[in-house]
Short mmCIF file of C-alpha atoms (C1' of nucleotides) in Angstrom, two decimals:
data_model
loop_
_atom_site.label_atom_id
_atom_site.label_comp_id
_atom_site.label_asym_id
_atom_site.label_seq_id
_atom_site.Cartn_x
_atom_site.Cartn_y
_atom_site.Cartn_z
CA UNK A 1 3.06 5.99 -19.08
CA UNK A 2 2.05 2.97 -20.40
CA UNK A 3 1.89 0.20 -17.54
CA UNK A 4 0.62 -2.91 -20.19
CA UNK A 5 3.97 -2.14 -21.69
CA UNK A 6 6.19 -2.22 -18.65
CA UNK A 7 4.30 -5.12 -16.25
CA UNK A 8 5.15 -8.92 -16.91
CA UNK A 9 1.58 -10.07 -17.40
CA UNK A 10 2.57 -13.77 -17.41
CA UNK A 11 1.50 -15.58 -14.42
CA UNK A 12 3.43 -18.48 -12.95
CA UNK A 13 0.31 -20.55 -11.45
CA UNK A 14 2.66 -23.41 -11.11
CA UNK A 15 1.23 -25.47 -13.72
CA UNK A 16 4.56 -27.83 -13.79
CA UNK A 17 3.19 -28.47 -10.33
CA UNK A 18 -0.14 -29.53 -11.53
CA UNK A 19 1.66 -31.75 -14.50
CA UNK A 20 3.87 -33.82 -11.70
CA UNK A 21 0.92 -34.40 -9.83
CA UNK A 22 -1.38 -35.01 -12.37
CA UNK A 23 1.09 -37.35 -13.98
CA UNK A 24 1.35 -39.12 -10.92
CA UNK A 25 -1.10 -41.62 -9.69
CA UNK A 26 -1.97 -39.70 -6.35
CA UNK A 27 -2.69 -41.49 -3.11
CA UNK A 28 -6.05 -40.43 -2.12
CA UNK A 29 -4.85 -41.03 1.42
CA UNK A 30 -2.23 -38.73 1.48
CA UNK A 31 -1.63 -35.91 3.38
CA UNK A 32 1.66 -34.13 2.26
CA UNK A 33 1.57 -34.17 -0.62
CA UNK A 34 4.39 -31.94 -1.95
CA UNK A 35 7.45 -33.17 -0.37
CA UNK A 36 5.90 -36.60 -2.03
CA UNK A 37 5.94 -35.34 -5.37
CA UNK A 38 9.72 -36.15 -6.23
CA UNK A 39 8.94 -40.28 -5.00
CA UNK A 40 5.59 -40.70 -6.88
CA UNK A 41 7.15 -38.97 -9.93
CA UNK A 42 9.90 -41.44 -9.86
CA UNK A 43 7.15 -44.46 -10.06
CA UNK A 44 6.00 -42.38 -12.86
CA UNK A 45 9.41 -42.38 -14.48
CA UNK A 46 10.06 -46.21 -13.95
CA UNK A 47 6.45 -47.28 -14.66
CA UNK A 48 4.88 -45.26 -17.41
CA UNK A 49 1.07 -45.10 -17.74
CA UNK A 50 -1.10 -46.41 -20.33
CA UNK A 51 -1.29 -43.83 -23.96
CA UNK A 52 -4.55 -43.35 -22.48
CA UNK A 53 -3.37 -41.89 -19.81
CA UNK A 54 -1.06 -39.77 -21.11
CA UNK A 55 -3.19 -38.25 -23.74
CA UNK A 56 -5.26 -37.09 -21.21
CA UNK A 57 -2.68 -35.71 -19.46
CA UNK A 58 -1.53 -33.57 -22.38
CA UNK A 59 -5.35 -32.50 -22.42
CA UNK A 60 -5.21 -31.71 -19.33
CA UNK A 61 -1.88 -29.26 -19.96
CA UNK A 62 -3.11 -28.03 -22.85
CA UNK A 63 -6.20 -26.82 -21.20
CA UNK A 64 -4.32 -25.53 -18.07
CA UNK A 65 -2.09 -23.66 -20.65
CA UNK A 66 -4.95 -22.24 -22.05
CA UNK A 67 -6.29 -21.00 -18.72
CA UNK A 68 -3.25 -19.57 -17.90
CA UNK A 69 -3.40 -17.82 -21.28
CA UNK A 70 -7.05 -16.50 -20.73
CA UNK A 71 -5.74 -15.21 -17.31
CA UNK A 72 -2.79 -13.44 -18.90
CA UNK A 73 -4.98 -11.70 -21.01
CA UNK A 74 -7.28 -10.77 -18.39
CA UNK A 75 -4.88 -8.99 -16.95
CA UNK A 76 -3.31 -7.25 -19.84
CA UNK A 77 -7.00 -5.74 -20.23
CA UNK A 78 -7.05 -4.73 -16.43
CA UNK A 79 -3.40 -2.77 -17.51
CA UNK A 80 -5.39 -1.29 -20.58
CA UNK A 81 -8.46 -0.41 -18.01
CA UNK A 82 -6.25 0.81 -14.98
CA UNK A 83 -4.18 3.23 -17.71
CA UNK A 84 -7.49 4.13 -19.05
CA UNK A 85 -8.47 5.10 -16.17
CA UNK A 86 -5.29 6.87 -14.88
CA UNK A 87 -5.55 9.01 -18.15
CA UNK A 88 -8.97 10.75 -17.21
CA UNK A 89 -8.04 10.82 -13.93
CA UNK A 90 -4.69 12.74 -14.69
CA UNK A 91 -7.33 15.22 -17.55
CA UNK A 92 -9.57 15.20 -14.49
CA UNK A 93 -7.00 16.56 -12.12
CA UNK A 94 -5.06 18.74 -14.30
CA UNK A 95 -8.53 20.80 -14.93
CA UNK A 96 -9.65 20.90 -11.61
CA UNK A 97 -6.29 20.81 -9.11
CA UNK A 98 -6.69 23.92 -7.80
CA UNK A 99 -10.60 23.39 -6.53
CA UNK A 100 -9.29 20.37 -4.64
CA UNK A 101 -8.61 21.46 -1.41
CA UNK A 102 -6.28 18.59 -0.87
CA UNK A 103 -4.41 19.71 -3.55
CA UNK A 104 -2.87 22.87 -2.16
CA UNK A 105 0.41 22.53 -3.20
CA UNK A 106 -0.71 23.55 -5.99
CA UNK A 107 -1.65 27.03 -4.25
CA UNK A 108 0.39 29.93 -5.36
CA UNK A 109 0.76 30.73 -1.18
CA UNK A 110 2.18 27.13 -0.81
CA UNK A 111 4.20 27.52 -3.93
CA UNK A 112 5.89 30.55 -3.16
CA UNK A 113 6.82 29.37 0.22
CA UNK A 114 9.53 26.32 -0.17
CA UNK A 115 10.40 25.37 -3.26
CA UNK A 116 7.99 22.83 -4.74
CA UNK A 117 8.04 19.26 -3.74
CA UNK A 118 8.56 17.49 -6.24
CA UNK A 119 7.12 13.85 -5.35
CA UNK A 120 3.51 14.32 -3.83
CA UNK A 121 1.30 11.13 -3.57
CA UNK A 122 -1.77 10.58 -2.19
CA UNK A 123 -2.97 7.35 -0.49
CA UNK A 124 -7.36 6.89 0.53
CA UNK A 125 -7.23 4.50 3.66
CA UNK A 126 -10.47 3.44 4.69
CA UNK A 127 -11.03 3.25 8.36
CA UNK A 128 -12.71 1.67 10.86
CA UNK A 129 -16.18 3.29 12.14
CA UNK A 130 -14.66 3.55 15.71
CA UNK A 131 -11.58 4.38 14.86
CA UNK A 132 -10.43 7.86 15.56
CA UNK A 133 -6.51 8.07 15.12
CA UNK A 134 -5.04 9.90 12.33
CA UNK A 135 -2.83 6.22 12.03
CA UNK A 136 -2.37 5.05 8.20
CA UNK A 137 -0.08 1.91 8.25
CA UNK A 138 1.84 1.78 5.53
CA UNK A 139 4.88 0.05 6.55
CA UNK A 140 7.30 3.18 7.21
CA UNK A 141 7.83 4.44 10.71
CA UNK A 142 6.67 8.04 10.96
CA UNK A 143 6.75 10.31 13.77
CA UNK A 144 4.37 12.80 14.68
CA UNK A 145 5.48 16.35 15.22
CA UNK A 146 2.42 18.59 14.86
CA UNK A 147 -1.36 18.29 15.09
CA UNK A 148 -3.73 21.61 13.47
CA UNK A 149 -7.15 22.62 12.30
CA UNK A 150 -7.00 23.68 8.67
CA UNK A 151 -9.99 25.80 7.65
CA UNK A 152 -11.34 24.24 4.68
CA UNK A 153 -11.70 20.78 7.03
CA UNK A 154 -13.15 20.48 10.61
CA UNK A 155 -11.29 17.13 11.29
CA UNK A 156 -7.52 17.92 12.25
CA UNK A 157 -4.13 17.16 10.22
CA UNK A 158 -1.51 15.32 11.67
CA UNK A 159 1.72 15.70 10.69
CA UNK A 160 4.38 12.96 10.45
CA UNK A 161 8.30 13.02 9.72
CA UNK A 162 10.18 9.35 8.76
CA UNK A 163 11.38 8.51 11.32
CA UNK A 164 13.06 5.02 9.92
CA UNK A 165 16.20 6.61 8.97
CA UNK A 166 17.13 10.02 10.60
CA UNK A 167 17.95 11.63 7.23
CA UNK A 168 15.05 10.71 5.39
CA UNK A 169 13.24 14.03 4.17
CA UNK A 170 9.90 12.33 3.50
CA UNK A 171 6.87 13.60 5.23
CA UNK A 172 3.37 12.69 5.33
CA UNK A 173 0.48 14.61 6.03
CA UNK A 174 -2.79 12.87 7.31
CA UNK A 175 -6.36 13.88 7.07
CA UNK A 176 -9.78 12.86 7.54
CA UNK A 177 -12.29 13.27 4.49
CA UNK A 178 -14.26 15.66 4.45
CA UNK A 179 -16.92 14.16 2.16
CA UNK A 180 -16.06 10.64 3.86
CA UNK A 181 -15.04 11.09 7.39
CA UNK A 182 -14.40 7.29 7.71
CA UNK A 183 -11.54 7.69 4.98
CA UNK A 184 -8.14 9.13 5.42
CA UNK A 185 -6.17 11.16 2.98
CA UNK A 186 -2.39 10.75 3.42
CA UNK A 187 -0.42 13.09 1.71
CA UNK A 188 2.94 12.22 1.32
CA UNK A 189 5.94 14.41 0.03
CA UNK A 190 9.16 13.44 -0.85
CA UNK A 191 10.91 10.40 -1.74
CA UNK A 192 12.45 7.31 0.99
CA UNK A 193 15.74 7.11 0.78
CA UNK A 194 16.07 4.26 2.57
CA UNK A 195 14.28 0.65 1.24
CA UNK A 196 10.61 -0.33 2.65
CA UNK A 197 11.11 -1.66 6.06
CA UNK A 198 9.00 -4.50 5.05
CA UNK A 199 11.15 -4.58 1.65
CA UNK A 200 14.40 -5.05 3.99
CA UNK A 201 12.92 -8.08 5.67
CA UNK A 202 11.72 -10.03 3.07
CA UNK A 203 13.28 -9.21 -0.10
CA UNK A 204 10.72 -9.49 -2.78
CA UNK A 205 8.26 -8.38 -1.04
CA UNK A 206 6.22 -11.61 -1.25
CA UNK A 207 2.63 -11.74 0.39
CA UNK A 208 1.10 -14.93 1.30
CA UNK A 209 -2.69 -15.05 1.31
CA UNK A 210 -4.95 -17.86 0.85
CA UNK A 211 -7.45 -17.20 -2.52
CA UNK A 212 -10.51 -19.17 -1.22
CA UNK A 213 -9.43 -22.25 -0.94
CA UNK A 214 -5.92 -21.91 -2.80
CA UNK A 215 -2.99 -20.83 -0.93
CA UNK A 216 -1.02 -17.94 -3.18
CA UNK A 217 2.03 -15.97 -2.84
CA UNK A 218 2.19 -12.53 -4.67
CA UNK A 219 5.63 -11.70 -4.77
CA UNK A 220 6.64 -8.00 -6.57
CA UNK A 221 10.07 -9.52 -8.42
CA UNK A 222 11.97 -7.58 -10.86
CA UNK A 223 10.75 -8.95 -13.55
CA UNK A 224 7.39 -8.13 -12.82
CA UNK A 225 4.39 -9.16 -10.09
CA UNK A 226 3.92 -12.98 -10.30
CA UNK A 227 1.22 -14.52 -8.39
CA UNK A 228 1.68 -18.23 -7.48
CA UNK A 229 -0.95 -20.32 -6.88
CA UNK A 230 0.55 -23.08 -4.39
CA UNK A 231 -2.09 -25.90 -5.83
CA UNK A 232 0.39 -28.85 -4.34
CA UNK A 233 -0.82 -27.82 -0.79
CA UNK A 234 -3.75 -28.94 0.88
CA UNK A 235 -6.38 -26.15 1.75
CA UNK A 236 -5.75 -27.03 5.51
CA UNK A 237 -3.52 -28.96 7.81
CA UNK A 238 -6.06 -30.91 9.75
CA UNK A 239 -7.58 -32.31 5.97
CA UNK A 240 -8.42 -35.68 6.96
CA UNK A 241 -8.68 -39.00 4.83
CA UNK A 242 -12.60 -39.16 5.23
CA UNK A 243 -12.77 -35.05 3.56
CA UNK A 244 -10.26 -35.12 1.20
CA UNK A 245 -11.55 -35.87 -2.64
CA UNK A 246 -9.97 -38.71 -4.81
CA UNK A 247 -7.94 -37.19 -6.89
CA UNK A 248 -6.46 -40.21 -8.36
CA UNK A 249 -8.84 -40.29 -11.82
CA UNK A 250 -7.83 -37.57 -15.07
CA UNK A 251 -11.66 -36.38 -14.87
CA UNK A 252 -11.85 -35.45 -11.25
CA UNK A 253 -8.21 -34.01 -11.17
CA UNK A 254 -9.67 -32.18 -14.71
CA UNK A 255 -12.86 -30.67 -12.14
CA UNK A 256 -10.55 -29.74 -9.64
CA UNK A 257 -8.62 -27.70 -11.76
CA UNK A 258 -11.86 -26.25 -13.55
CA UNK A 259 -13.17 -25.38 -10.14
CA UNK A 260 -9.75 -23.55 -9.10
CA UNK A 261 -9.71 -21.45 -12.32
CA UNK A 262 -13.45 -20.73 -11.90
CA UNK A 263 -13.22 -20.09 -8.59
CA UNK A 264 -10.02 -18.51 -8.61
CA UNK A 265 -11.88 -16.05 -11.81
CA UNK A 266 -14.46 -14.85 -9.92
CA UNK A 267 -12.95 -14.97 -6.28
CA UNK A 268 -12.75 -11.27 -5.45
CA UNK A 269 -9.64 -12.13 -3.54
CA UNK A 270 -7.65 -13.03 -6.30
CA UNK A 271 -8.95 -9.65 -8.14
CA UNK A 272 -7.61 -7.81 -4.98
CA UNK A 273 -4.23 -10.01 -4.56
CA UNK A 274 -4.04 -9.02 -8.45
CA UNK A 275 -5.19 -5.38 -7.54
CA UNK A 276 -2.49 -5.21 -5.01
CA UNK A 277 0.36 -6.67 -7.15
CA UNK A 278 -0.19 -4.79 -9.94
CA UNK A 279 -0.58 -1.55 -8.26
CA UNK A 280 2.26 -2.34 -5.69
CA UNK A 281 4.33 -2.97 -9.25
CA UNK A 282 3.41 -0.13 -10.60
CA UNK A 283 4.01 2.12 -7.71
CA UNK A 284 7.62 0.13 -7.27
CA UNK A 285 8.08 1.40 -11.33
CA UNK A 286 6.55 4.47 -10.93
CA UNK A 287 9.06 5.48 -8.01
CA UNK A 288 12.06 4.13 -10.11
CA UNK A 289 11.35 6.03 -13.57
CA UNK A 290 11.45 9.12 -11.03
CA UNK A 291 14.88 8.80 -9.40
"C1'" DC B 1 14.64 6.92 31.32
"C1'" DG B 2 14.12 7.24 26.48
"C1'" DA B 3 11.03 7.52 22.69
"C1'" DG B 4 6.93 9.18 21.00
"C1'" DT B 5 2.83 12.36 21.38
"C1'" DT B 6 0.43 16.59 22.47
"C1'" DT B 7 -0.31 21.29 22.03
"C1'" DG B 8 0.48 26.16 22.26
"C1'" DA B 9 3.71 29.36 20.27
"C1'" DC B 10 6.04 30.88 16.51
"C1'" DC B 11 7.25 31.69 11.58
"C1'" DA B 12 6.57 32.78 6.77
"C1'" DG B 13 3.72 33.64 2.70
"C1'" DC B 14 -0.21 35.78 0.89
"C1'" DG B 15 -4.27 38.96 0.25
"C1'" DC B 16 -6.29 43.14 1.42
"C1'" DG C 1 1.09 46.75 8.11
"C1'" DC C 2 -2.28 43.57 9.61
"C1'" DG C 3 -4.79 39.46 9.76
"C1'" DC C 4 -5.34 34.86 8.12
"C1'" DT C 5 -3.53 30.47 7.16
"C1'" DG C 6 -0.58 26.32 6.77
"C1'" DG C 7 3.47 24.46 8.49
"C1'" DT C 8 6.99 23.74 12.07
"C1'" DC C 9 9.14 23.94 16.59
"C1'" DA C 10 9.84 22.62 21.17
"C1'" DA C 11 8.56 22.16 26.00
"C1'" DA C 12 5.56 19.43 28.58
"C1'" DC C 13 3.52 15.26 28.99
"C1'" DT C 14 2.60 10.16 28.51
"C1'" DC C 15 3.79 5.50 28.19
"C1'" DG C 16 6.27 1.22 28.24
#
DNA sequence: CGAGTTTGACCAGCGC
DNA sequence: GCGCTGGTCAAACTCG
């Protein structure tokens, strides 16, 4: 399976955002400045700006266009990398399923006894130091209907039934690590038949977070993840007059957006919000090429 | 009081 | 057939 082929790399970083209020000669003072954007475009419209002025404006889009195009392509590599990756780790299991222990499915004595399930993932969660429960929150509601000490593994398995819609045959199977007691090992098997209860509230399954100092929505659309970077807002409600930047000259609106690529680049935030849609879009595809 | 959890009993498959 | 093991059941229990 080729991911790079299937996942819209383009990113919508609402650059027609950054034209209108780059075009516009911004009030320093200002405080909302989004629902102002439709007004100070107007003046634009009615009094246009010097050819100064607007060549540096189509600088400025150009070079935003070319950042969004280096971005694009960063992420087509992380596609490339994360299929690389998935490759060896498919050659990796395929030789040596049957030594994992968490893999016993696979065993001929779990074969033989139900017919094989035929969607098993796995899911690492990370937990707390303190934290003891056998809990991995993933959105669905499970219930728990039977607790036991496996040999291979001192910690004990929970087991969990779906309990979001009564006919749903998925189950999940939760573990502590033995190499890494502070990670849990869900196993689940079986396929929702029912949407993500998440999924059902908000549609889209958009996720605001705030990238540094950039508020962004990663939203899991159908035609692909898209990550929008809100740049109209300001980082925080309570921004003042006496904190808030000019940003009424080309060259300092030109640093701003240098910073937010730079910062957005190496933020390890954005690489996770990125992690997450991509992976979240890939699971979404994953599950849909199997029913 | 209902829903969820706990936990011992039970079942089925496998190896010896 | 017996013992071991993973998985499931269901009564008892807990909690809001």
């Amino acid at each position: 399976m080729d991911y790079s082929s299937c996942v819209d790399t383009s990113l919508d970083l609402n650059i027609s955002s950054i034209r209108v209020k780059s075009e516009a000669p911004v009030d320093a003072g200002r405080s909302g400045m989004a629902k102002e954007l439709k007004p100070t475009f107007m003046d634009f419209q009615t009094k246009p700006s010097s050819k100064e002025e607007t060549g540096a404006l189509v600088e400025e889009l150009n070079r935003v266009g070319e950042e969004n195009r280096k971005l694009t392509e960063m992420l087509t590599v992380m596609c490339e990398s994360y299929n690389a990756l998935r490759g060896q780790l498919m050659d990796y299991m395929s030789k040596n399923g049957e030594k994992d222990p968490q893999l016993m499915k696979n065993h001929p004595r779990n074969q033989g006894k139900k017919s094989l399930k035929d969607k098993i993932s796995k899911a690492y969660v990370r937990t707390e130091a303190g934290d003891t429960s056998l809990t991995v929150k993933d959105g669905y509601q499970w219930r728990k209907y039977g607790q036991k000490v496996t040999r291979d593994n001192p910690c004990p398995r929970a087991y969990f039934k779906c309990s979001f819609a009564p006919s749903c045959p998925v189950k999940k199977k939760v573990q502590r690590s033995i190499d890494d007691q502070s990670v849990l090992v869900a196993t689940y098997e079986g396929e929702h038949n029912h949407p993500h209860p998440s999924m059902e509230a908000t549609p889209g399954s958009n996720r605001s977070l705030t990238l540094g100092s950039v508020p962004c929505t990663a939203s899991l659309a159908s035609s692909g993840p898209t990550i929008t970077l809100d740049l109209t807002k300001p980082k925080s409600s309570n921004d003042d007059k006496s904190s808030k930047p000019r940003t009424d000259t080309p060259e300092v609106q030109k640093f701003l957006v240098e910073q937010m690529a730079s910062s957005l680049t190496k933020d390890p935030n954005f690489t996770a919000a990125l992690v997450a849609a991509i992976s979240g879009r890939m699971f979404q595809q994953n599950n849909s090429e199997k029913w």
